[in-house]
Short mmCIF file of C-alpha atoms in Angstrom, two decimals:
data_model
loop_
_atom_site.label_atom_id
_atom_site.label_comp_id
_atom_site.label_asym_id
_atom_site.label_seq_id
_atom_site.Cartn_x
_atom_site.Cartn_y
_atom_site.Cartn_z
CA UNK U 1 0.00 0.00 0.00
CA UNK U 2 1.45 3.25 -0.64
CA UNK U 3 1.78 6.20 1.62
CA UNK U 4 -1.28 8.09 -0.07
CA UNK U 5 -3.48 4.82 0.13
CA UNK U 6 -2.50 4.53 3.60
CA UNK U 7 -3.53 8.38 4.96
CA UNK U 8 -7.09 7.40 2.91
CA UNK U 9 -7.80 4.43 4.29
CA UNK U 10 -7.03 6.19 7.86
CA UNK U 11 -9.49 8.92 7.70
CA UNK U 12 -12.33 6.83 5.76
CA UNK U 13 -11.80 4.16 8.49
CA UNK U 14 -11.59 7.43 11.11
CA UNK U 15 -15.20 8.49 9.23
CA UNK U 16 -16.79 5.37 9.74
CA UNK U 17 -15.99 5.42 13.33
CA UNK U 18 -17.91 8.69 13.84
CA UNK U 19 -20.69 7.91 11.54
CA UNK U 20 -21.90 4.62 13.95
CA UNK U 21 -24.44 4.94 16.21
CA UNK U 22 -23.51 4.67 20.09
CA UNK U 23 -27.19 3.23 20.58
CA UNK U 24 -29.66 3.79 23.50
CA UNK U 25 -28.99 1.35 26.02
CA UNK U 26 -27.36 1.87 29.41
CA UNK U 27 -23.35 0.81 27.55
CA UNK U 28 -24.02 3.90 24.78
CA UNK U 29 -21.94 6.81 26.50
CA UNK U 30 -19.26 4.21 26.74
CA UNK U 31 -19.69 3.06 23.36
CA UNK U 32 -19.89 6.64 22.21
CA UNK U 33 -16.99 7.88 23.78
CA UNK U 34 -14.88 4.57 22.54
CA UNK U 35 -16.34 4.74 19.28
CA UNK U 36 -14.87 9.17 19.20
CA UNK U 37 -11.34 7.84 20.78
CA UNK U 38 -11.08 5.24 18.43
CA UNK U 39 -11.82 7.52 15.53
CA UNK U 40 -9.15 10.17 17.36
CA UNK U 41 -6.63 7.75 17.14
CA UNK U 42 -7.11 7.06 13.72
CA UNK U 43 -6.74 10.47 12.74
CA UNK U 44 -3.76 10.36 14.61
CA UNK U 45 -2.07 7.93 12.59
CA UNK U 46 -4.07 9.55 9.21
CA UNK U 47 -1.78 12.88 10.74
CA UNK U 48 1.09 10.75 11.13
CA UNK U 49 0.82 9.23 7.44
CA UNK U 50 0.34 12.40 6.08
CA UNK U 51 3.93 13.61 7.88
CA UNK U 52 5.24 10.49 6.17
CA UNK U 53 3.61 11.90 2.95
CA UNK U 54 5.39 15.06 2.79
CA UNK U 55 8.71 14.17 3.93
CA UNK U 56 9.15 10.98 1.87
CA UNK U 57 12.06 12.91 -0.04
CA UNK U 58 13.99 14.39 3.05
CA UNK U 59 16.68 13.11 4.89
CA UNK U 60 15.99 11.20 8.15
CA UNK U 61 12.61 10.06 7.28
CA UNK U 62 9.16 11.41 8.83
CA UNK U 63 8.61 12.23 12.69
CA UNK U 64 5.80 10.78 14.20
CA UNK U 65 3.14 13.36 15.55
CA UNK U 66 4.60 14.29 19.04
CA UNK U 67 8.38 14.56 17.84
CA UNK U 68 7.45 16.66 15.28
CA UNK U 69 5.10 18.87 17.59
CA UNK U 70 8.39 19.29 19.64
CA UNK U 71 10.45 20.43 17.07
CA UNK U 72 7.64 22.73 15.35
CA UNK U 73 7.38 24.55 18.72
CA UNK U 74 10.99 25.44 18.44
CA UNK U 75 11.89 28.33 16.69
CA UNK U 76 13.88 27.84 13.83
CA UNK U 77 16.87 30.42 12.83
CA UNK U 78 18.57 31.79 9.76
CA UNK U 79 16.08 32.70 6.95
CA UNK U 80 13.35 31.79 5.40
CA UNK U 81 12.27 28.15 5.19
CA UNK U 82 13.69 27.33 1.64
CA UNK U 83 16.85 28.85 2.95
CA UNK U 84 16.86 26.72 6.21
CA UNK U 85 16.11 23.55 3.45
CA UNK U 86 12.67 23.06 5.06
CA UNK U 87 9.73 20.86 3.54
CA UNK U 88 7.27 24.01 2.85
CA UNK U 89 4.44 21.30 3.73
CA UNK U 90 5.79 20.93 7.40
CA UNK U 91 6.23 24.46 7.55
CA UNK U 92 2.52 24.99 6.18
CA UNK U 93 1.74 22.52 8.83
CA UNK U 94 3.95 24.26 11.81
CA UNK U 95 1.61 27.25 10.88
CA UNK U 96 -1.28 25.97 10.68
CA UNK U 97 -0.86 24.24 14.29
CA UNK U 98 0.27 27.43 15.97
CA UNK U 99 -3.07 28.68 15.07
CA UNK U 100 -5.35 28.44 18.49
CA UNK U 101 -8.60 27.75 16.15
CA UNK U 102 -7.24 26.01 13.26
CA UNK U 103 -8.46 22.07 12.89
CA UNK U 104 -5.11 21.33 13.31
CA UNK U 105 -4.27 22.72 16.61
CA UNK U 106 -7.26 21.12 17.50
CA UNK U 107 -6.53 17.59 17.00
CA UNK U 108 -2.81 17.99 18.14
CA UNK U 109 -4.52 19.10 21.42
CA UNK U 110 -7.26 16.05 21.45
CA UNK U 111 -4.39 13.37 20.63
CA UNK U 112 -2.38 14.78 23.72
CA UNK U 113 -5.65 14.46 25.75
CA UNK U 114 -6.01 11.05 24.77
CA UNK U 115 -2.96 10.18 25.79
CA UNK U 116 -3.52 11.43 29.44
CA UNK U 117 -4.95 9.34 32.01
CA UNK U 118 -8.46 11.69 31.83
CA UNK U 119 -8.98 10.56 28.14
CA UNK U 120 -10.24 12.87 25.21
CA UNK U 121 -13.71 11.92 25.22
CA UNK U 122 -16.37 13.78 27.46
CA UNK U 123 -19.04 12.41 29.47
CA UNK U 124 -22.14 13.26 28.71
CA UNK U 125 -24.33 15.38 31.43
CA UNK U 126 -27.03 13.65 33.41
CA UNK U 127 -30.02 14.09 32.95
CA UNK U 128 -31.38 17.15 35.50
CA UNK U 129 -28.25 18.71 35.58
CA UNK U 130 -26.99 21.82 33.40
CA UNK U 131 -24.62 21.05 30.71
CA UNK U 132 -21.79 23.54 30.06
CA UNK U 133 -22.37 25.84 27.41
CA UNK U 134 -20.61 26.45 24.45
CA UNK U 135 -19.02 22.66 24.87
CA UNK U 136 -18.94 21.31 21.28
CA UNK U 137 -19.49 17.09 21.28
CA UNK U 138 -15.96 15.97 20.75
CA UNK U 139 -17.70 13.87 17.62
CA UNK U 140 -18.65 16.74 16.50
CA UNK U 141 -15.23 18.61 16.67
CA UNK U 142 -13.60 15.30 15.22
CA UNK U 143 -15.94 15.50 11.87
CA UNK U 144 -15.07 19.04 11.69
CA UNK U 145 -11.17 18.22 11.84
CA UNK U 146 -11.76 15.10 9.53
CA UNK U 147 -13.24 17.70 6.87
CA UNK U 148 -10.92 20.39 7.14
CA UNK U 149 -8.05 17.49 6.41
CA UNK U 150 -9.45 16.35 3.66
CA UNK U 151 -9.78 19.89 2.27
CA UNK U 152 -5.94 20.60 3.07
CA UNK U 153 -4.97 17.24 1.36
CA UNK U 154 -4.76 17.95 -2.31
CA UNK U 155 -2.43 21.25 -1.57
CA UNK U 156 -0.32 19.33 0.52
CA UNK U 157 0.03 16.08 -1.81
CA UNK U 158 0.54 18.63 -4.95
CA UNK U 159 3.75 19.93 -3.61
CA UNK U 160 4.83 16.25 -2.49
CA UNK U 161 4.31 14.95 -5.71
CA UNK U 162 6.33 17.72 -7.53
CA UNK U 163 9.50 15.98 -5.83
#
């Protein structure tokens, strides 16, 4: 399978995940919330594939997720990013992370919380007492994230494939 085949399969299998129903019985907030960390974690690795995308022609191979999260927080001297000899993808991608409300900085934060002890997904509110407001479903934030990568894909695979 090749590295593009790979980062599809990921975030169809990451969409089917969200799409299933968590049911009505007394195991569907646990079967919800597994069914949105399951789907998190494959958009991990979709994230991760995509980084393996983009770098395929650089020295030293890709970074998974969290080294590369490291090093984009890290400011980089001397020059532009061509100058430097930067992938303009990863630097695209540094960018777009640093941005509070981008999709990206988004999921980089929901992949750290699911690798915490409290877990990324939320428990839902029972019933008589006030939910928070403003607090988006995390399946709902993940769909958002899983469309906004699959918008960013062609631009990022165009300047891949140039190589």
């Amino acid at each position: 399978m090749s590295a593009v085949a790979r980062t599809n399969q990921l975030l169809y299998q990451a969409e089917l995940l969200l799409a299933l129903p968590a049911g009505d019985d007394e195991h569907a907030p646990a079967r919800r919330m597994a069914l949105e960390e399951g789907a998190l974690g494959q958009l991990g690795l979709a994230f991760e594939a995509l980084l393996r995308e983009v770098t395929t022609h650089a020295p030293g191979g890709a970074p998974d997720w969290r080294t590369w999260l490291d090093a984009a927080g890290q400011p980089q001297a001397g020059g532009d990013a061509a100058a430097r000899g930067e992938i303009a993808e990863l630097v695209w991608l540094e960018t777009l992370a640093a941005r509070p409300e981008s999709w990206l900085a988004l999921l980089l934060a929901r992949l750290v919380a699911l690798q915490s002890d409290e877990g990324a997904a939320r428990r839902g509110g029972s019933p008589g007492l006030i939910t928070r407001a403003g607090a988006t479903p995390l399946g709902d934030e993940l769909r958002w994230c899983l469309e906004e990568f699959k918008a960013l894909l062609p631009s990022l695979r165009q300047g891949s494939q140039e190589w």
